[in-house]
Coordinates of C-alpha atoms and ligand atoms in Angstrom, one line a residue:
M61 CA -10.1 -4.3 25.6
A62 CA -11.3 -7.4 23.8
V63 CA -9.2 -8.7 21.0
R64 CA -11.1 -9.1 17.7
P65 CA -10.1 -12.2 15.7
Y66 CA -8.5 -10.8 12.6
D67 CA -9.3 -12.0 9.1
P68 CA -7.0 -10.4 6.6
T69 CA -9.4 -11.2 3.8
V70 CA -12.0 -8.9 5.2
E71 CA -11.2 -5.7 3.4
E72 CA -13.4 -3.6 5.6
T73 CA -11.1 -4.3 8.5
V74 CA -8.1 -3.1 6.6
E75 CA -10.1 0.1 5.5
E76 CA -11.2 0.7 9.1
V77 CA -7.6 0.3 10.4
V78 CA -6.2 2.6 7.7
G79 CA -8.7 5.3 8.8
L80 CA -7.7 4.9 12.4
L81 CA -4.0 4.9 11.6
Q82 CA -4.5 8.1 9.5
E83 CA -5.9 9.8 12.6
V84 CA -2.7 8.8 14.5
V85 CA 0.0 9.8 12.0
G86 CA -1.8 11.9 9.3
E87 CA -3.3 10.8 6.0
E88 CA -0.1 10.9 3.9
W89 CA 1.8 8.5 6.1
V90 CA -0.5 5.5 5.8
S91 CA -1.1 3.4 2.7
N92 CA -2.8 0.2 1.5
D93 CA -2.1 0.8 -2.1
P94 CA -0.9 -2.5 -3.6
A95 CA 1.7 -0.6 -5.7
I96 CA 3.3 0.6 -2.5
L97 CA 2.8 -2.5 -0.5
I98 CA 4.6 -4.7 -3.1
G99 CA 7.8 -2.7 -2.4
Y100 CA 7.8 -4.1 1.1
S101 CA 7.2 -7.7 0.1
K102 CA 10.6 -8.8 -0.9
D103 CA 14.3 -8.3 -0.4
N104 CA 17.4 -9.9 -2.0
S105 CA 17.2 -13.1 0.1
F106 CA 15.4 -16.4 -0.7
E107 CA 12.7 -15.5 1.7
T108 CA 9.2 -16.0 0.3
A109 CA 7.6 -12.7 -0.8
K110 CA 4.7 -11.5 1.4
K111 CA 2.9 -8.2 1.2
P112 CA 1.8 -6.3 4.3
H113 CA -1.9 -5.1 4.3
I114 CA -1.0 -1.6 5.4
V115 CA 2.2 0.4 5.7
V116 CA 2.4 3.2 8.3
L117 CA 5.3 5.7 8.9
P118 CA 5.2 7.1 12.4
E119 CA 7.4 9.9 13.6
T120 CA 7.3 9.6 17.4
T121 CA 7.4 7.0 20.2
E122 CA 3.8 8.0 21.2
Q123 CA 2.6 7.3 17.6
V124 CA 4.3 3.9 17.7
Q125 CA 2.5 3.2 21.0
E126 CA -0.9 4.1 19.5
I127 CA -0.2 2.0 16.4
V128 CA 0.8 -1.1 18.4
R129 CA -2.3 -0.7 20.7
L130 CA -4.5 -0.4 17.6
A131 CA -3.0 -3.5 16.0
G132 CA -3.6 -5.3 19.3
R133 CA -7.3 -4.4 19.3
F134 CA -7.7 -5.8 15.8
G135 CA -5.3 -8.7 16.3
M136 CA -3.2 -7.5 13.4
A137 CA 0.4 -8.4 13.0
V138 CA 3.1 -5.6 13.2
T139 CA 6.5 -5.9 11.6
P140 CA 9.0 -3.1 12.2
A141 CA 11.5 -2.0 9.6
S142 CA 14.0 0.7 10.5
T143 CA 16.6 0.8 7.6
A144 CA 15.7 -2.6 6.1
I145 CA 19.3 -3.3 5.0
N146 CA 19.3 -6.8 6.5
C147 CA 19.7 -9.1 3.5
A148 CA 17.8 -11.9 5.1
G149 CA 14.1 -11.5 4.9
G150 CA 14.0 -9.8 8.3
C151 CA 11.5 -7.1 7.4
I152 CA 9.2 -9.2 5.2
P153 CA 5.9 -9.4 7.1
Q154 CA 5.4 -13.1 7.2
R155 CA 1.8 -12.8 8.4
G156 CA 0.9 -9.6 6.5
G157 CA -0.7 -7.0 8.7
I158 CA 1.0 -3.6 9.5
L159 CA 4.4 -2.8 8.2
L160 CA 5.8 -0.2 10.6
D161 CA 8.2 1.7 8.5
L162 CA 10.3 3.8 10.9
R163 CA 12.4 5.7 8.4
R164 CA 11.0 9.0 9.6
M165 CA 12.5 8.4 13.1
D166 CA 16.0 9.3 12.0
R167 CA 17.1 12.0 14.4
I168 CA 20.3 12.1 16.4
L169 CA 19.0 13.2 19.8
D170 CA 22.2 13.8 21.6
I171 CA 26.0 13.4 21.3
D172 CA 27.7 13.4 24.7
E173 CA 31.4 14.1 23.9
Q174 CA 32.6 13.9 27.4
N175 CA 31.1 10.5 28.3
M176 CA 31.3 9.2 24.7
T177 CA 27.7 8.3 23.9
I178 CA 25.2 9.0 21.2
T179 CA 21.5 8.9 21.6
I180 CA 19.6 8.1 18.4
Q181 CA 16.3 7.1 16.9
P182 CA 16.1 3.7 15.1
S183 CA 16.6 4.9 11.5
V184 CA 19.8 6.9 12.0
R185 CA 22.2 5.4 9.5
F186 CA 26.0 4.8 10.0
G187 CA 27.0 7.2 7.2
V188 CA 25.1 10.1 8.9
A189 CA 26.1 9.2 12.5
Q190 CA 29.8 8.7 11.6
N191 CA 30.1 12.0 9.8
M192 CA 28.5 13.9 12.7
L193 CA 30.6 12.0 15.3
R194 CA 33.8 12.5 13.3
K195 CA 33.5 16.3 13.7
K196 CA 33.9 15.6 17.5
G197 CA 36.7 13.0 17.0
L198 CA 34.5 10.1 17.7
Y199 CA 33.0 7.1 15.8
A200 CA 30.4 4.4 16.3
V201 CA 31.6 0.8 16.0
N202 CA 30.4 -0.1 12.5
P203 CA 29.7 -3.4 10.6
S204 CA 31.6 -4.2 7.5
G205 CA 28.4 -3.4 5.7
P206 CA 26.6 -0.5 4.0
H207 CA 26.7 3.0 5.4
T208 CA 22.9 3.0 5.0
A209 CA 22.5 0.3 7.8
G210 CA 20.9 1.6 11.0
V211 CA 23.3 2.1 14.0
A212 CA 20.7 1.1 16.5
T213 CA 19.3 -1.9 14.6
N214 CA 22.8 -3.2 13.8
H215 CA 23.9 -3.0 17.4
M216 CA 20.7 -4.7 18.5
D217 CA 21.3 -7.3 15.8
K218 CA 24.7 -8.1 17.3
G219 CA 26.5 -6.3 14.5
I220 CA 30.1 -7.3 13.8
G221 CA 32.7 -5.3 12.0
M222 CA 36.4 -4.8 11.7
P223 CA 36.8 -3.1 15.2
A224 CA 35.2 -6.2 16.8
N225 CA 38.5 -7.6 17.9
K226 CA 39.1 -4.5 20.1
Y227 CA 35.6 -3.2 21.0
G228 CA 33.3 -6.2 20.8
V229 CA 30.0 -6.7 19.0
G230 CA 26.8 -4.7 18.8
P231 CA 25.3 -5.3 22.2
D232 CA 28.6 -4.5 23.9
H233 CA 28.0 -0.9 23.0
I234 CA 24.4 -0.5 24.0
V235 CA 23.8 1.7 27.1
S236 CA 20.0 1.8 27.1
M237 CA 17.0 1.3 24.8
T238 CA 13.4 2.5 24.8
F239 CA 10.9 -0.1 23.7
V240 CA 7.2 0.0 22.9
M241 CA 6.0 -3.3 24.2
P242 CA 3.2 -5.3 22.5
D243 CA 0.6 -3.8 24.9
G244 CA 1.8 -0.3 24.1
E245 CA 3.6 0.2 27.4
I246 CA 7.1 1.8 27.4
L247 CA 10.1 -0.2 28.7
K248 CA 13.5 1.3 29.2
T249 CA 16.5 -1.0 29.5
G250 CA 20.0 -0.6 31.1
S251 CA 20.5 2.6 33.1
G252 CA 17.5 4.1 31.3
A253 CA 15.3 2.0 33.5
L254 CA 16.0 4.3 36.5
P255 CA 14.3 7.6 35.9
G256 CA 16.9 10.4 36.2
A257 CA 19.9 8.0 36.1
E258 CA 23.0 9.1 34.2
K259 CA 23.7 7.2 30.9
V260 CA 26.0 4.8 32.7
C261 CA 27.1 1.6 30.9
V262 CA 25.7 -1.2 33.0
E263 CA 23.9 -4.2 31.6
G264 CA 20.8 -3.5 33.7
P265 CA 19.8 -2.9 37.3
G266 CA 20.0 -6.4 38.6
P267 CA 19.4 -9.4 36.3
D268 CA 19.8 -8.0 32.7
M269 CA 16.7 -7.9 30.5
S270 CA 18.3 -5.9 27.7
G271 CA 19.7 -9.1 26.2
L272 CA 16.2 -10.4 25.5
F273 CA 15.9 -7.8 22.8
H274 CA 19.1 -8.5 21.0
S275 CA 18.4 -10.2 17.6
S276 CA 14.8 -10.4 18.6
M277 CA 13.6 -9.2 15.2
G278 CA 10.8 -7.2 16.6
I279 CA 9.0 -10.1 18.3
F280 CA 9.1 -8.4 21.8
G281 CA 8.2 -4.9 20.7
V282 CA 9.5 -1.8 18.9
M283 CA 12.8 -0.1 19.8
T284 CA 12.3 3.7 19.4
E285 CA 15.4 5.1 21.0
M286 CA 18.9 3.9 21.8
T287 CA 21.9 5.3 23.7
T288 CA 25.1 3.7 22.6
Q289 CA 28.8 4.0 23.3
V290 CA 31.1 5.6 20.8
Y291 CA 34.9 5.6 20.6
E292 CA 37.7 7.9 19.8
W293 CA 38.6 8.2 16.1
P294 CA 42.4 7.7 16.1
A295 CA 44.3 10.8 15.0
V296 CA 46.6 8.6 12.9
E297 CA 45.7 5.4 11.1
V298 CA 47.8 3.1 9.0
L299 CA 46.6 0.2 6.9
K300 CA 48.7 -2.9 6.4
V301 CA 47.8 -6.2 4.6
V302 CA 49.3 -9.4 5.8
T303 CA 49.2 -12.0 3.0
F304 CA 49.0 -15.8 2.9
E305 CA 49.6 -17.5 -0.4
T306 CA 48.3 -20.8 1.0
E307 CA 44.8 -22.0 0.5
D308 CA 44.7 -23.4 4.0
L309 CA 43.3 -20.9 6.5
N310 CA 45.1 -22.3 9.5
S311 CA 47.9 -19.8 9.0
V312 CA 45.4 -16.9 9.0
S313 CA 43.9 -18.2 12.2
E314 CA 47.4 -18.5 13.8
F315 CA 48.1 -14.9 12.8
F316 CA 44.8 -13.7 14.3
Y317 CA 45.4 -15.6 17.5
E318 CA 48.7 -13.7 17.9
V319 CA 47.7 -10.3 16.7
T320 CA 44.5 -10.1 18.8
R321 CA 46.3 -11.3 21.9
E322 CA 49.0 -8.8 21.6
D323 CA 46.2 -6.3 21.5
F324 CA 47.7 -3.5 19.5
V325 CA 45.6 -3.3 16.3
N326 CA 42.4 -1.2 16.1
E327 CA 40.7 -3.2 13.4
C328 CA 41.4 -6.4 11.5
S329 CA 39.6 -8.9 9.3
H330 CA 40.4 -11.6 6.7
L331 CA 39.4 -11.4 3.0
Q332 CA 40.0 -13.8 0.1
D333 CA 41.3 -12.7 -3.3
A334 CA 38.1 -12.5 -5.4
Y335 CA 36.2 -10.8 -2.6
F336 CA 39.0 -8.2 -2.2
S337 CA 38.9 -7.4 -5.9
W338 CA 35.1 -7.0 -5.9
F339 CA 35.4 -4.5 -3.0
A340 CA 38.2 -2.6 -4.6
T341 CA 36.6 -2.1 -8.0
E342 CA 33.2 -1.0 -9.4
D343 CA 33.7 -2.8 -12.6
D344 CA 33.6 -6.6 -13.1
E345 CA 36.2 -6.7 -15.8
V346 CA 38.6 -4.6 -13.7
A347 CA 37.9 -6.9 -10.8
E348 CA 38.8 -10.0 -12.9
S349 CA 41.9 -8.3 -14.2
I350 CA 43.3 -7.4 -10.7
V351 CA 42.5 -10.6 -8.9
E352 CA 45.8 -12.2 -10.0
Y353 CA 47.7 -9.5 -8.1
I354 CA 45.9 -10.3 -4.9
P355 CA 47.2 -13.2 -2.8
R356 CA 44.7 -15.9 -2.0
N357 CA 44.2 -15.0 1.7
N358 CA 44.7 -11.6 3.3
A359 CA 44.5 -10.1 6.8
I360 CA 43.7 -6.4 6.6
V361 CA 45.0 -4.6 9.7
I362 CA 44.4 -1.0 10.8
L363 CA 46.9 0.4 13.3
G364 CA 46.6 3.8 14.8
G365 CA 47.1 6.1 17.7
E366 CA 47.4 9.6 19.0
D367 CA 50.3 10.5 16.8
E368 CA 52.8 9.3 14.2
E369 CA 55.1 8.0 16.8
E370 CA 52.4 5.6 18.3
A371 CA 51.5 4.4 14.9
R372 CA 55.1 3.8 14.0
L373 CA 55.7 1.7 17.1
K374 CA 52.7 -0.4 16.4
E375 CA 53.8 -0.9 12.8
E376 CA 57.2 -2.1 14.1
Q377 CA 55.4 -4.5 16.4
L378 CA 53.4 -5.9 13.5
L379 CA 56.5 -6.3 11.4
R380 CA 58.1 -8.3 14.2
L381 CA 55.1 -10.5 14.5
V382 CA 55.0 -11.0 10.7
E383 CA 58.7 -12.0 10.7
R384 CA 58.3 -14.4 13.6
G385 CA 55.4 -16.1 12.0
G386 CA 56.9 -16.3 8.6
Y387 CA 54.0 -14.3 7.0
E388 CA 54.3 -11.8 4.2
L389 CA 53.2 -8.2 3.9
M390 CA 51.4 -7.1 0.8
D391 CA 53.7 -5.3 -1.7
D392 CA 53.4 -1.5 -1.3
S393 CA 52.7 -1.1 -5.0
I394 CA 49.6 -3.4 -4.8
V395 CA 48.4 -1.6 -1.7
E396 CA 48.8 1.7 -3.5
M397 CA 46.9 0.3 -6.6
L398 CA 44.0 -0.9 -4.4
S399 CA 44.0 2.4 -2.4
E400 CA 43.7 4.4 -5.6
M401 CA 40.6 2.3 -6.5
I402 CA 39.0 2.4 -3.1
G403 CA 40.0 5.9 -1.9
D404 CA 40.9 6.8 1.7
I405 CA 40.7 3.2 2.9
T406 CA 40.6 3.8 6.7
Y407 CA 37.7 6.3 6.2
E408 CA 36.2 3.8 3.8
C409 CA 36.2 1.1 6.5
K410 CA 34.3 3.2 9.0
V411 CA 32.0 5.2 6.7
L412 CA 31.5 4.5 3.1
Q413 CA 31.9 0.8 3.0
C414 CA 32.9 -0.4 -0.4
T415 CA 31.9 -3.8 1.0
M416 CA 28.5 -2.9 -0.4
R417 CA 29.9 -3.5 -3.9
V418 CA 29.5 -7.2 -3.5
T419 CA 25.7 -6.7 -3.9
R420 CA 26.1 -5.8 -7.5
F421 CA 25.9 -9.4 -8.7
F422 CA 22.2 -9.6 -9.4
G423 CA 21.7 -8.0 -6.0
S424 CA 21.9 -11.6 -4.9
F425 CA 24.5 -11.5 -2.1
Q426 CA 23.7 -14.6 -0.1
V427 CA 25.4 -15.1 3.3
V428 CA 25.6 -17.8 5.9
W429 CA 27.1 -16.0 8.9
F430 CA 27.7 -17.6 12.3
N431 CA 30.1 -17.8 15.2
S432 CA 32.8 -20.4 15.7
C433 CA 36.4 -20.6 16.9
L434 CA 39.4 -19.6 14.8
D435 CA 40.8 -23.2 14.9
R436 CA 37.6 -24.4 13.1
V437 CA 37.9 -22.0 10.2
S438 CA 40.2 -24.0 8.0
D439 CA 38.0 -27.2 8.2
L440 CA 34.8 -25.3 7.7
H441 CA 36.2 -23.6 4.7
K442 CA 37.2 -26.9 3.1
K443 CA 33.7 -28.4 3.8
Y444 CA 32.1 -25.3 2.4
Q445 CA 34.2 -25.6 -0.8
R446 CA 33.3 -29.2 -1.2
L447 CA 29.6 -28.4 -0.8
A448 CA 29.9 -25.7 -3.5
D449 CA 31.6 -28.1 -5.8
K450 CA 28.8 -30.6 -5.2
H451 CA 26.0 -28.2 -5.9
F452 CA 27.5 -26.0 -8.7
R453 CA 30.3 -27.9 -10.4
D454 CA 28.3 -29.2 -13.4
T455 CA 26.5 -26.0 -14.0
D456 CA 26.8 -23.9 -17.1
W457 CA 27.2 -20.8 -14.9
R458 CA 28.3 -18.5 -17.8
L459 CA 24.6 -18.7 -19.0
W460 CA 23.7 -16.9 -15.7
K461 CA 25.8 -13.9 -16.9
E462 CA 27.7 -14.2 -13.7
A463 CA 31.1 -12.5 -13.4
F464 CA 32.6 -15.2 -11.2
P465 CA 31.7 -18.9 -11.1
P466 CA 29.3 -19.9 -8.2
T467 CA 31.9 -22.4 -7.1
E468 CA 34.0 -19.4 -6.2
V469 CA 32.3 -19.2 -2.8
T470 CA 34.2 -17.1 -0.5
V471 CA 35.0 -16.9 3.2
Y472 CA 35.3 -13.8 5.4
T473 CA 36.7 -14.2 8.9
Q474 CA 36.3 -11.6 11.6
P475 CA 38.2 -12.3 14.9
L476 CA 36.4 -11.4 18.1
E477 CA 37.8 -10.2 21.4
F478 CA 41.4 -11.6 21.8
G479 CA 40.7 -14.2 19.2
R480 CA 38.6 -16.2 21.6
S481 CA 36.1 -16.7 18.8
C482 CA 35.3 -15.4 15.4
M483 CA 32.5 -14.6 13.1
L484 CA 32.6 -16.5 9.8
E485 CA 30.7 -15.5 6.8
L486 CA 30.3 -17.9 3.9
D487 CA 29.2 -15.9 0.8
F488 CA 27.8 -17.0 -2.5
F489 CA 26.0 -15.5 -5.5
I490 CA 23.2 -16.9 -7.6
S491 CA 21.0 -15.5 -10.4
F492 CA 17.4 -14.8 -9.5
D493 CA 16.7 -14.8 -13.3
D494 CA 17.4 -18.4 -13.6
S495 CA 15.3 -21.1 -11.8
E496 CA 18.1 -23.6 -11.9
S497 CA 20.4 -21.2 -10.2
V498 CA 17.8 -20.5 -7.5
K499 CA 17.1 -24.2 -7.0
R500 CA 20.8 -25.0 -6.6
G501 CA 21.3 -21.9 -4.3
L502 CA 18.5 -23.0 -2.0
A503 CA 19.8 -26.6 -1.8
F504 CA 23.4 -25.2 -1.2
G505 CA 22.2 -22.8 1.5
Y506 CA 20.3 -25.5 3.3
D507 CA 23.3 -27.9 3.3
A508 CA 25.6 -25.1 4.4
I509 CA 23.5 -24.2 7.4
N510 CA 23.3 -27.8 8.5
M511 CA 27.0 -28.3 7.9
V512 CA 27.7 -25.3 10.2
L513 CA 25.4 -26.6 12.9
D514 CA 26.9 -30.1 12.8
D515 CA 30.3 -28.5 13.1
G516 CA 29.4 -26.7 16.3
G517 CA 28.8 -23.3 14.7
L518 CA 26.2 -21.0 16.3
F519 CA 23.9 -18.5 14.6
D520 CA 23.7 -15.7 17.1
R521 CA 21.6 -13.6 14.7
P522 CA 19.4 -16.5 13.8
Y523 CA 17.6 -15.1 10.8
G524 CA 18.1 -15.5 7.1
G525 CA 15.5 -16.1 4.5
Y526 CA 15.8 -19.3 2.7
G527 CA 12.2 -19.6 1.5
G528 CA 10.7 -21.5 4.4
F529 CA 13.9 -22.4 6.2
S530 CA 16.4 -20.1 7.8
F531 CA 19.2 -20.2 10.4
G532 CA 16.4 -20.0 13.1
T533 CA 14.2 -22.7 11.5
L534 CA 17.1 -25.2 11.6
Q535 CA 18.8 -24.1 14.8
T536 CA 15.9 -23.5 17.1
P537 CA 14.7 -27.1 17.4
R538 CA 18.2 -28.0 18.6
L539 CA 18.0 -25.4 21.5
G540 CA 15.9 -27.5 23.9
T541 CA 14.9 -25.7 27.1
Y542 CA 16.4 -22.5 25.9
A543 CA 13.9 -22.4 23.0
D544 CA 11.0 -23.5 25.2
L545 CA 11.7 -20.6 27.6
L546 CA 12.0 -18.1 24.8
G547 CA 8.6 -19.4 23.5
E548 CA 7.1 -19.0 27.0
L549 CA 8.4 -15.4 27.3
K550 CA 7.0 -14.6 23.9
R551 CA 3.6 -15.9 24.9
D552 CA 3.7 -13.9 28.2
I553 CA 5.0 -10.7 26.7
D554 CA 2.9 -10.8 23.6
P555 CA -0.2 -13.0 24.2
G556 CA -1.9 -11.9 21.0
N557 CA 1.3 -12.8 19.0
I558 CA 1.0 -9.5 17.1
M559 CA 4.7 -8.6 17.1
A560 CA 6.5 -10.0 14.0
P561 CA 4.7 -13.3 14.2
G562 CA 6.4 -16.2 12.5
R563 CA 9.9 -15.1 13.3
L564 CA 12.7 -17.2 14.9
N565 CA 10.6 -20.4 14.7
L566 CA 9.9 -20.3 18.5
P567 CA 7.8 -23.1 20.0
L568 CA 4.4 -21.3 20.4
A569 CA 2.0 -24.1 20.9
S570 CA -0.8 -22.1 22.3
T571 CA -0.8 -19.2 19.8
Ligands
LIG20 C1 26.4 -6.3 1.7 C2 26.1 -6.2 3.2 C3 27.2 -6.6 4.0 C4 26.9 -6.5 5.4 N1 27.9 -6.8 6.3 C5 27.7 -6.8 7.6 C6 28.8 -7.2 8.5 O1 29.8 -7.6 8.1 N2 28.5 -7.1 9.8 C7 27.3 -6.7 10.3 O2 27.0 -6.6 11.5 N3 26.3 -6.3 9.5 C8 26.5 -6.3 8.1 N4 25.5 -5.9 7.3 C9 24.4 -5.1 7.8 C10 23.4 -5.9 8.6 O3 22.9 -6.9 7.7 C11 22.3 -5.0 9.1 O4 22.7 -4.0 9.9 C12 21.4 -5.8 10.0 O5 20.9 -7.0 9.4 C13 20.2 -5.1 10.5 O6 19.6 -4.5 9.4 P1 19.1 -3.0 9.5 O7 20.1 -2.3 10.4 O8 18.8 -2.4 8.2 O9 17.7 -3.2 10.3 P2 16.3 -3.7 9.7 O10 16.6 -4.5 8.4 O11 15.4 -2.5 9.6 O12 15.8 -4.6 10.8 C14 16.5 -5.8 11.2 C15 15.5 -6.7 12.0 O13 15.1 -6.0 13.2 C16 13.7 -5.7 13.2 N5 13.6 -4.3 13.5 C17 13.8 -3.3 12.7 N6 13.6 -2.1 13.4 C18 13.2 -2.5 14.7 C19 12.9 -1.7 15.8 N7 12.9 -0.4 15.8 N8 12.5 -2.4 16.9 C20 12.5 -3.8 16.9 N9 12.8 -4.5 15.9 C21 13.2 -3.9 14.7 C22 13.2 -6.0 11.8 O14 11.9 -6.5 11.8 C23 14.2 -7.0 11.3 O15 13.8 -8.3 11.6 C24 25.7 -6.1 5.9 C25 24.6 -5.8 5.0 C26 24.9 -5.8 3.6 C27 23.7 -5.5 2.7

């Protein structure tokens, strides 16, 4: 079918497409009402706001197929949004067009207890999945993020959380995916590619294509179903906090090297004092009052096992490691105080995620997250702190009604399998009410991304909205042939460039 050049200023086109979409999903699930569209135009990132022309909420894979085909006929852009938790401009429709809101596709299709998999639609959220899985003694590997994030989109987006040292990152759990391609055809990845095959955990039959879709941000099509591995919820779990009074993060890295190689902890991550107090409390004043009790750097460790005996043996192993390394354990009274504020902390880590509380500062949680090696963490932290001082030192930040000074940037370190590498998250907060704060935040973010790239850091989830520049914008030009090939694949798979156009800054000369 011939592709009609799309001119978004032509209102009749939008009206015509609205009518056709209503035939596909029903009248109530399509809108071009500006009051509704504006809600899709912005998130808490610096990404420039952009309204879609139409929003549509399909319920089935077949409806998604019809919508994508329709968009192709009109040359209209399609941007998928499943749970839209990404705090990085990921669901903002950069070229307008159709916003494909998949929130109605939120069904758990199957839990296979025996073979430990779950099959879900794209908008099944961690909170829902974990509570269903827990009844069967299982859990899905979760990010250190909100329980409202989508399991499938987080896995596809290379999600990283506290169990990553043991079970790996998002794509490590994916068994198969169903995709609606830009021409409306269905593609199944992994073992799902072979009709009738069991849900076996293989990358793909032959050369793996599934990887093409990880962190693809919708540019190669729409994922409508995923089967993913789940894991046994340990019968007994014990939380310990190893503390480091020093500012220098080298000792934290040393601890992670040792503890991950000995391979006996289920979950671990590093948090700094201010961050810890924000997670623990709902109230800024309380946060400020408890921060003095929390050591500067902390490694949270969750041990567990089949029974008390296994947990005890692992606890003893941790104590030996702590003694050997000359580290400290957080005082039991402080752990108790924090637990009272947080609740059942091991359940919290998998389900409720008090980590969400950091978004309370103007809803302006800004992150620069990337992969590096544990032995780079200390240097990167120092450089990050120097950058923060440069950009924020002379600001009168109290005017921004901020609870903590913006120079109080914080670092969260997540070791990955056996400490071979880590995810580092550099966090900061600005006030969107104050243009000076926004200006400084933008300049700081830009410098921080370049600092990371110059230091050998890698953005494996290369998005992030910084108003015209992002991890992808700055990283992609450094990728050489890799970026050229991705650009060629995008052109071949989506010649009309309808799927999430403008994403990842790929070289697309002919589109
Ligand atoms: C405070 C906070 C802390 C967090 N901490 C962590 C953390 O430590 N580790 C971690 O891994 N995550 C963390 N997250 C969550 C993480 O940001 C999201 O899971 C991730 O960005 C994906 O977002 P989402 O699941 O809501 O998917 P969406 O926002 O819906 O989508 C993400 C991207 O994928 C595209 N997309 C959406 N649906 C589809 C589809 N069906 N097919 C194809 N493309 C699609 C979108 O266009 C978008 O570009 C945190 C989030 C917050 C708010």
